[in-house]
Amino acid sequence: MAFVLRYVDSLGFVKERFIRVVHVKDTSSLTLKNALNEIRGQGYDGASNMRGEFNGLKALILQENDIAFYVHCFAHQLQLVVVAVTKKHDGVSDFFEQISLVVNVVCASCKRKDLLREQARQRVQKGLCSGELETERGLNQETTLVRAGDTRWGSHFNTLTSLMKLFADVLMVLEFVKVDGGSLANRQQASGILAYFQSYEFVFYL
């Protein structure tokens, strides 16, 4: 667990200073409470084991130290706000629903994941042979589609980044599912996604 001191300086700017890392055996509220016993204020996300009114870390600390001050993590609050705002915009909300469907369809089975991985491997190998891609430490690493999580806006960014890197490979998998999908529903989903990929809305929001 990382200890970070957050304070406001004389000019009104919020500053953060890393203090130290402490080993904790698990992330239960009681374990975290014991590690935080000497800290005056705490800031963390809104998970039940952290902010819970009865058994959460906040409640356990307040039982022994009623002047401890709790602040909901600003970064986590911002992420929740961004996710909530995007859900209120029909176009953006539909876009991320389609992206979620892409991940579900392409990663629904080991066979499709293997096909995606093989397509990406062949594309990289071809690019290296033709000189279109360079070899260097950290480049051309194997990647896969990442599922977005509502509480982490960064995960949405990672999902879109992985989709752009694997776009040609994803198209191949979707074409495979469109023709050889195990059920009519799967074939229809793949066909609908491919049609959406060709729309102006998809390109604009991506």
Tab-separated table of C-alpha atoms in Angstrom:
chain	number	residue	atom	x	y	z
A	1	MET	CA	0.000	0.000	0.000
A	2	ALA	CA	1.375	3.396	-0.971
A	3	PHE	CA	1.290	6.283	1.517
A	4	VAL	CA	0.824	9.670	-0.170
A	5	LEU	CA	0.540	12.963	1.710
A	6	ARG	CA	-1.961	15.364	0.129
A	7	TYR	CA	-2.031	18.969	1.268
A	8	VAL	CA	-2.786	22.507	0.065
A	9	ASP	CA	0.148	24.922	-0.084
A	10	SER	CA	0.099	28.635	0.787
A	11	LEU	CA	-0.912	29.508	-2.799
A	12	GLY	CA	-3.897	27.185	-2.722
A	13	PHE	CA	-2.420	24.471	-4.945
A	14	VAL	CA	-3.074	20.830	-4.075
A	15	LYS	CA	0.239	19.003	-3.674
A	16	GLU	CA	0.896	15.294	-3.300
A	17	ARG	CA	4.061	13.784	-1.853
A	18	PHE	CA	4.870	10.104	-1.837
A	19	ILE	CA	5.897	8.944	1.649
A	20	ARG	CA	6.510	5.202	1.525
A	21	VAL	CA	5.206	1.775	0.544
A	22	VAL	CA	3.913	-0.551	3.268
A	23	HIS	CA	3.371	-4.261	2.785
A	24	VAL	CA	-0.147	-5.484	3.592
A	25	LYS	CA	-1.120	-9.148	3.505
A	26	ASP	CA	-4.546	-8.435	1.983
A	27	THR	CA	-6.910	-5.552	1.179
A	28	SER	CA	-9.554	-6.216	3.809
A	29	SER	CA	-10.744	-3.122	5.673
A	30	LEU	CA	-9.297	-4.341	9.006
A	31	THR	CA	-5.821	-4.947	7.563
A	32	LEU	CA	-5.777	-1.544	5.892
A	33	LYS	CA	-7.072	0.069	9.079
A	34	ASN	CA	-4.227	-1.382	11.124
A	35	ALA	CA	-1.703	-0.049	8.609
A	36	LEU	CA	-3.345	3.394	8.587
A	37	ASN	CA	-3.754	3.671	12.350
A	38	GLU	CA	-1.312	6.540	12.731
A	39	ILE	CA	-2.566	8.576	9.770
A	40	ARG	CA	-4.740	11.645	10.412
A	41	GLY	CA	-6.583	11.748	7.073
A	42	GLN	CA	-7.317	9.200	4.397
A	43	GLY	CA	-8.375	9.387	0.781
A	44	TYR	CA	-9.543	6.356	-1.208
A	45	ASP	CA	-12.227	5.226	-3.635
A	46	GLY	CA	-15.854	4.403	-2.904
A	47	ALA	CA	-15.617	0.609	-2.746
A	48	SER	CA	-17.595	-0.991	0.087
A	49	ASN	CA	-14.491	-2.261	1.908
A	50	MET	CA	-13.131	1.302	1.885
A	51	ARG	CA	-16.076	3.644	2.405
A	52	GLY	CA	-18.654	1.279	3.922
A	53	GLU	CA	-20.684	2.897	6.723
A	54	PHE	CA	-20.470	-0.117	9.076
A	55	ASN	CA	-17.492	-2.353	8.257
A	56	GLY	CA	-15.565	-0.211	5.800
A	57	LEU	CA	-12.094	1.191	6.442
A	58	LYS	CA	-13.565	4.661	7.007
A	59	ALA	CA	-15.977	3.378	9.686
A	60	LEU	CA	-13.301	1.352	11.493
A	61	ILE	CA	-10.934	4.322	11.702
A	62	LEU	CA	-13.656	6.735	12.847
A	63	GLN	CA	-14.571	4.384	15.707
A	64	GLU	CA	-11.164	5.008	17.269
A	65	ASN	CA	-10.347	8.443	15.894
A	66	ASP	CA	-13.393	10.644	15.364
A	67	ILE	CA	-11.291	13.543	14.045
A	68	ALA	CA	-9.875	11.506	11.144
A	69	PHE	CA	-10.888	13.241	7.935
A	70	TYR	CA	-12.051	11.179	4.942
A	71	VAL	CA	-11.789	12.481	1.359
A	72	HIS	CA	-13.090	10.485	-1.577
A	73	CYS	CA	-10.155	10.079	-3.991
A	74	PHE	CA	-10.352	13.008	-6.441
A	75	ALA	CA	-9.008	10.983	-9.365
A	76	HIS	CA	-11.599	8.250	-8.807
A	77	GLN	CA	-14.396	10.817	-8.508
A	78	LEU	CA	-13.321	12.370	-11.821
A	79	GLN	CA	-13.324	8.978	-13.518
A	80	LEU	CA	-16.843	8.258	-12.239
A	81	VAL	CA	-18.031	11.659	-13.483
A	82	VAL	CA	-16.538	11.149	-16.960
A	83	VAL	CA	-18.126	7.703	-17.267
A	84	ALA	CA	-21.495	9.047	-16.069
A	85	VAL	CA	-21.398	11.979	-18.517
A	86	THR	CA	-20.582	9.739	-21.483
A	87	LYS	CA	-23.565	7.546	-20.658
A	88	LYS	CA	-25.836	10.608	-20.948
A	89	HIS	CA	-24.737	11.242	-24.556
A	90	ASP	CA	-26.624	8.901	-26.898
A	91	GLY	CA	-23.908	8.711	-29.556
A	92	VAL	CA	-21.042	8.122	-27.131
A	93	SER	CA	-23.083	5.665	-25.063
A	94	ASP	CA	-23.997	3.687	-28.197
A	95	PHE	CA	-20.361	3.770	-29.315
A	96	PHE	CA	-19.102	2.192	-26.092
A	97	GLU	CA	-21.917	-0.374	-26.136
A	98	GLN	CA	-20.743	-1.390	-29.600
A	99	ILE	CA	-17.120	-1.552	-28.409
A	100	SER	CA	-18.188	-3.750	-25.493
A	101	LEU	CA	-20.032	-5.992	-27.958
A	102	VAL	CA	-16.874	-6.217	-30.096
A	103	VAL	CA	-14.868	-7.448	-27.095
A	104	ASN	CA	-17.605	-9.954	-26.192
A	105	VAL	CA	-17.877	-11.363	-29.714
A	106	VAL	CA	-14.156	-11.495	-30.524
A	107	CYS	CA	-13.096	-12.858	-27.120
A	108	ALA	CA	-16.071	-15.165	-26.590
A	109	SER	CA	-14.083	-18.357	-27.138
A	110	CYS	CA	-10.529	-19.651	-27.070
A	111	LYS	CA	-10.811	-20.385	-30.792
A	112	ARG	CA	-11.536	-16.736	-31.600
A	113	LYS	CA	-8.830	-15.471	-29.230
A	114	ASP	CA	-6.322	-17.810	-30.874
A	115	LEU	CA	-7.440	-16.613	-34.313
A	116	LEU	CA	-6.981	-12.981	-33.243
A	117	ARG	CA	-3.533	-13.742	-31.826
A	118	GLU	CA	-2.489	-15.627	-34.965
A	119	GLN	CA	-3.714	-12.848	-37.276
A	120	ALA	CA	-1.749	-10.283	-35.248
A	121	ARG	CA	1.377	-12.479	-35.292
A	122	GLN	CA	1.213	-12.895	-39.072
A	123	ARG	CA	0.653	-9.174	-39.605
A	124	VAL	CA	3.644	-8.242	-37.426
A	125	GLN	CA	5.838	-10.867	-39.077
A	126	LYS	CA	4.877	-9.590	-42.527
A	127	GLY	CA	5.510	-5.990	-41.483
A	128	LEU	CA	8.953	-6.866	-40.112
A	129	CYS	CA	9.917	-8.732	-43.285
A	130	SER	CA	8.793	-5.883	-45.536
A	131	GLY	CA	10.449	-3.221	-43.382
A	132	GLU	CA	7.151	-1.482	-42.553
A	133	LEU	CA	7.661	-2.281	-38.864
A	134	GLU	CA	10.828	-1.780	-36.849
A	135	THR	CA	12.245	-4.099	-34.239
A	136	GLU	CA	13.137	-2.469	-30.976
A	137	ARG	CA	12.769	-3.181	-27.283
A	138	GLY	CA	9.102	-2.857	-26.259
A	139	LEU	CA	7.766	-2.725	-29.832
A	140	ASN	CA	5.376	-5.223	-31.462
A	141	GLN	CA	4.479	-6.926	-28.195
A	142	GLU	CA	1.573	-9.331	-28.190
A	143	THR	CA	-1.651	-7.631	-27.150
A	144	THR	CA	-5.338	-8.427	-26.951
A	145	LEU	CA	-8.626	-6.569	-26.668
A	146	VAL	CA	-9.093	-5.062	-23.220
A	147	ARG	CA	-12.495	-4.935	-21.552
A	148	ALA	CA	-13.499	-1.490	-20.269
A	149	GLY	CA	-14.606	-1.031	-16.654
A	150	ASP	CA	-17.127	1.619	-15.609
A	151	THR	CA	-15.106	2.778	-12.601
A	152	ARG	CA	-11.882	3.295	-14.547
A	153	TRP	CA	-11.973	5.739	-17.443
A	154	GLY	CA	-8.394	4.739	-18.244
A	155	SER	CA	-9.654	1.253	-19.081
A	156	HIS	CA	-11.858	2.767	-21.825
A	157	PHE	CA	-8.761	4.396	-23.291
A	158	ASN	CA	-6.896	1.073	-23.149
A	159	THR	CA	-9.799	-0.678	-24.874
A	160	LEU	CA	-9.789	1.816	-27.744
A	161	THR	CA	-5.997	1.743	-28.046
A	162	SER	CA	-5.956	-2.053	-28.272
A	163	LEU	CA	-8.812	-1.975	-30.815
A	164	MET	CA	-6.907	0.464	-33.044
A	165	LYS	CA	-3.737	-1.634	-32.861
A	166	LEU	CA	-5.628	-4.827	-33.690
A	167	PHE	CA	-8.264	-3.351	-35.992
A	168	ALA	CA	-7.313	-5.363	-39.102
A	169	ASP	CA	-7.093	-8.540	-37.029
A	170	VAL	CA	-10.452	-7.852	-35.348
A	171	LEU	CA	-12.034	-7.441	-38.799
A	172	MET	CA	-10.733	-10.871	-39.819
A	173	VAL	CA	-12.184	-12.498	-36.694
A	174	LEU	CA	-15.530	-10.760	-37.184
A	175	GLU	CA	-15.642	-11.906	-40.828
A	176	PHE	CA	-14.969	-15.448	-39.605
A	177	VAL	CA	-17.791	-15.227	-37.020
A	178	LYS	CA	-20.131	-13.686	-39.615
A	179	VAL	CA	-19.713	-16.765	-41.822
A	180	ASP	CA	-18.947	-19.576	-39.371
A	181	GLY	CA	-20.418	-18.339	-36.084
A	182	GLY	CA	-21.851	-21.046	-33.853
A	183	SER	CA	-25.340	-19.529	-33.805
A	184	LEU	CA	-27.505	-17.161	-35.814
A	185	ALA	CA	-27.262	-14.584	-33.009
A	186	ASN	CA	-23.446	-14.648	-33.187
A	187	ARG	CA	-23.473	-14.258	-36.957
A	188	GLN	CA	-25.932	-11.361	-36.733
A	189	GLN	CA	-23.864	-9.628	-34.032
A	190	ALA	CA	-20.701	-9.885	-36.124
A	191	SER	CA	-22.526	-8.602	-39.199
A	192	GLY	CA	-23.965	-5.661	-37.240
A	193	ILE	CA	-20.554	-4.707	-35.830
A	194	LEU	CA	-18.946	-4.820	-39.280
A	195	ALA	CA	-21.685	-2.522	-40.599
A	196	TYR	CA	-21.167	-0.142	-37.662
A	197	PHE	CA	-17.408	-0.076	-38.336
A	198	GLN	CA	-18.161	1.395	-41.755
A	199	SER	CA	-20.294	4.229	-40.393
A	200	TYR	CA	-19.225	7.847	-39.987
A	201	GLU	CA	-20.336	7.762	-36.337
A	202	PHE	CA	-17.888	4.996	-35.486
A	203	VAL	CA	-14.937	6.829	-37.073
A	204	PHE	CA	-15.934	10.141	-35.485
A	205	TYR	CA	-16.282	8.800	-31.936
A	206	LEU	CA	-13.192	6.607	-32.199
